[in-house]
């Protein structure tokens, strides 16, 4: 049995980014641009009006008010799409529509509502003059030539995923086509003697083939082109014939026939026709999966088609598609972000994980008071497709976990979020650990002061082992609320927020960080030595040479001992002097703050 990560790595190793092709822009939604697009024109092409109104010289409106309008002679009118034929001389104005080019001489546009046009029209006064009711500044309601897009500039960069707005930009630039990475063609084959096509009545013992449609819709959703091969029967001949029809595709996805039943022969056919990748993945649902490469000689060329054999159960096939086929399709499309967007949510049900596999539980996700909550969509059998239909996400219970209890934090893969939303910003973080009395609190204090001097927004987080947290004093209102039994107490003032929540377990760092929020330049943590955070251990000479953490877990050691202590040689870690706060801050800045900024882009 291999892990989900290993399986994904093997799948991704067998697929390549496809070649670019030129397509009509409307077909390119979600595709990756394969060329830089420069502008050969200015947009807008000329200075023009942002309003329906009067083009005039701003200086002619000096001190105009409603009670004392400035009167100008109207010398013409310009509609969008036509060119001005007259200039605006001092004391004159030209009636102008939104988008029409600004006439020579004019430097501002006053909108109709700021003129007496309406009252003139109702009193049937002639529009040869217009009263301006407010003073206009130069440039008022004027859109400058090239203010959106300037000629010669790089407008869309190669690698950009085309959304409706980019397709609009291409159209504005006058491109009817774009060079984009080709969409993969994904052949889809359902297998099983029990399957009936959707347009046929069901005979006894038969079911409709739903996987073809779920999978085809998923392929389309992620940008591929589904090629439906129909239903293959549980015989080597039928499968071989059907699979053959799919070997022009960039990828073949079958469903069913990969477990241990007598009729599960997809893997036999695969073994005969190509290289077998793997059969079992440490996940639930979806343990039996086949992956391999089918080799086919076409003319003089050998074609290699990656084949993903998904399990037949409708939920299993969809969840395994999400974990393996989706990233493969995205990679072929040239997309860079392949990971499913995840959030952390409080789970509202107990979920047991009995057999040490990674469990994907179907959940609905809601957001209350800024916190996501996930609850099971009901029975979780891998044949219950409606459990997916009701789900917003998949709660991921790690293989190392025996399960979660209601109230625990879980990671949830969001089914309907775009990949980009997974790149949520988090604050860089480092934890200062050390034995009691080693001087870590003083170091954290000094680092806070140092980073504040450097202009950082800092959050400091303390891990305490005692049950009482002295944030509030006995007798205060929040203390009374807690005494009365409230599980969480929060006090906010115009400038501060304090939050105390009871917990039945030692809170993990990932349960605490969402409360801190993502807006800090750095989170300095004191303690949490058992977490997987990057750690710097504070060592004090008089407490002996032993470290609290094993050296592999540490990024550096801070010590008050001399720097040629035996520690330096044996651990091969950077050794920093406890007294040199600036050097420690430099180290943190370089290794955690700047490194995290670089990896985000
Ligand atoms: P298998 O993996 O072939 O043993 O199939 C496992 C379960 O999934 C069986 O109950 C099948 O009837 C069901 N199943 C397989 N293929 C499909 C399909 N295309 N549509 C709906 N159910 C399917
Ligand atoms: Mg079957």
Short mmCIF file of N, CA and C and ligand atoms in Angstrom, two decimals, residues 190-191 194-195 207-212 255-259 264 311-314, ligand 1:
data_model
loop_
_atom_site.label_atom_id
_atom_site.label_comp_id
_atom_site.label_asym_id
_atom_site.label_seq_id
_atom_site.Cartn_x
_atom_site.Cartn_y
_atom_site.Cartn_z
N UNK A 190 -16.59 3.18 -18.59
CA UNK A 190 -17.18 2.52 -17.42
C UNK A 190 -17.09 1.02 -17.68
N UNK A 191 -16.87 0.24 -16.63
CA UNK A 191 -16.82 -1.20 -16.83
C UNK A 191 -17.76 -1.91 -15.86
N UNK A 194 -23.11 -5.19 -14.98
CA UNK A 194 -24.38 -4.71 -14.41
C UNK A 194 -24.80 -3.35 -14.95
N UNK A 195 -23.95 -2.71 -15.75
CA UNK A 195 -24.22 -1.32 -16.13
C UNK A 195 -25.12 -1.20 -17.35
N UNK A 207 -28.00 -1.60 -13.09
CA UNK A 207 -28.04 -0.21 -12.59
C UNK A 207 -27.59 0.70 -13.74
N UNK A 208 -27.97 1.96 -13.62
CA UNK A 208 -27.51 2.92 -14.62
C UNK A 208 -26.04 3.25 -14.38
N UNK A 209 -25.36 3.48 -15.48
CA UNK A 209 -23.95 3.90 -15.39
C UNK A 209 -23.91 5.38 -15.04
N UNK A 210 -23.56 5.69 -13.79
CA UNK A 210 -23.46 7.10 -13.41
C UNK A 210 -22.02 7.60 -13.46
N UNK A 211 -21.06 6.70 -13.25
CA UNK A 211 -19.65 7.15 -13.18
C UNK A 211 -19.21 7.88 -14.44
N UNK A 212 -19.63 7.38 -15.60
CA UNK A 212 -19.23 8.05 -16.85
C UNK A 212 -19.57 9.52 -16.79
N UNK A 255 -13.55 3.18 -14.82
CA UNK A 255 -14.06 3.00 -13.47
C UNK A 255 -14.53 1.57 -13.33
N UNK A 256 -14.29 1.01 -12.14
CA UNK A 256 -14.70 -0.36 -11.85
C UNK A 256 -13.65 -1.37 -12.27
N UNK A 257 -13.85 -2.59 -11.76
CA UNK A 257 -13.02 -3.71 -12.17
C UNK A 257 -11.59 -3.70 -11.66
N UNK A 258 -11.33 -2.95 -10.58
CA UNK A 258 -9.94 -2.94 -10.09
C UNK A 258 -9.79 -3.55 -8.70
N UNK A 259 -10.91 -4.05 -8.14
CA UNK A 259 -10.74 -4.66 -6.81
C UNK A 259 -10.49 -6.16 -6.94
N UNK A 264 -13.07 -8.51 -11.81
CA UNK A 264 -12.30 -7.28 -11.81
C UNK A 264 -11.06 -7.47 -12.66
N UNK A 311 -11.81 3.05 -8.81
CA UNK A 311 -12.74 2.04 -8.31
C UNK A 311 -14.16 2.31 -8.82
N UNK A 312 -15.01 1.30 -8.79
CA UNK A 312 -16.34 1.44 -9.39
C UNK A 312 -17.34 2.16 -8.50
N UNK A 313 -17.19 2.02 -7.19
CA UNK A 313 -18.17 2.67 -6.33
C UNK A 313 -18.19 4.17 -6.62
N UNK A 314 -19.39 4.70 -6.84
CA UNK A 314 -19.48 6.09 -7.32
C UNK A 314 -18.74 7.11 -6.44
P1 LIG B 1 -16.30 -2.71 -9.01
O1 LIG B 1 -15.20 -1.74 -8.64
O2 LIG B 1 -16.35 -2.96 -10.47
O3 LIG B 1 -16.26 -3.93 -8.19
O4 LIG B 1 -17.65 -1.95 -8.66
C1 LIG B 1 -17.94 -1.58 -7.33
C2 LIG B 1 -19.35 -1.08 -7.20
O5 LIG B 1 -19.50 0.09 -8.00
C3 LIG B 1 -20.39 -2.05 -7.73
O6 LIG B 1 -21.49 -1.99 -6.84
C4 LIG B 1 -20.76 -1.52 -9.06
O7 LIG B 1 -22.05 -1.87 -9.44
C5 LIG B 1 -20.60 -0.04 -8.89
N1 LIG B 1 -20.28 0.60 -10.16
C6 LIG B 1 -19.25 0.24 -10.96
N2 LIG B 1 -19.24 1.01 -12.07
C7 LIG B 1 -20.27 1.88 -11.94
C8 LIG B 1 -20.77 2.92 -12.78
N3 LIG B 1 -20.20 3.21 -13.94
N4 LIG B 1 -21.85 3.62 -12.36
C9 LIG B 1 -22.42 3.33 -11.17
N5 LIG B 1 -21.99 2.36 -10.35
C10 LIG B 1 -20.93 1.63 -10.72
#
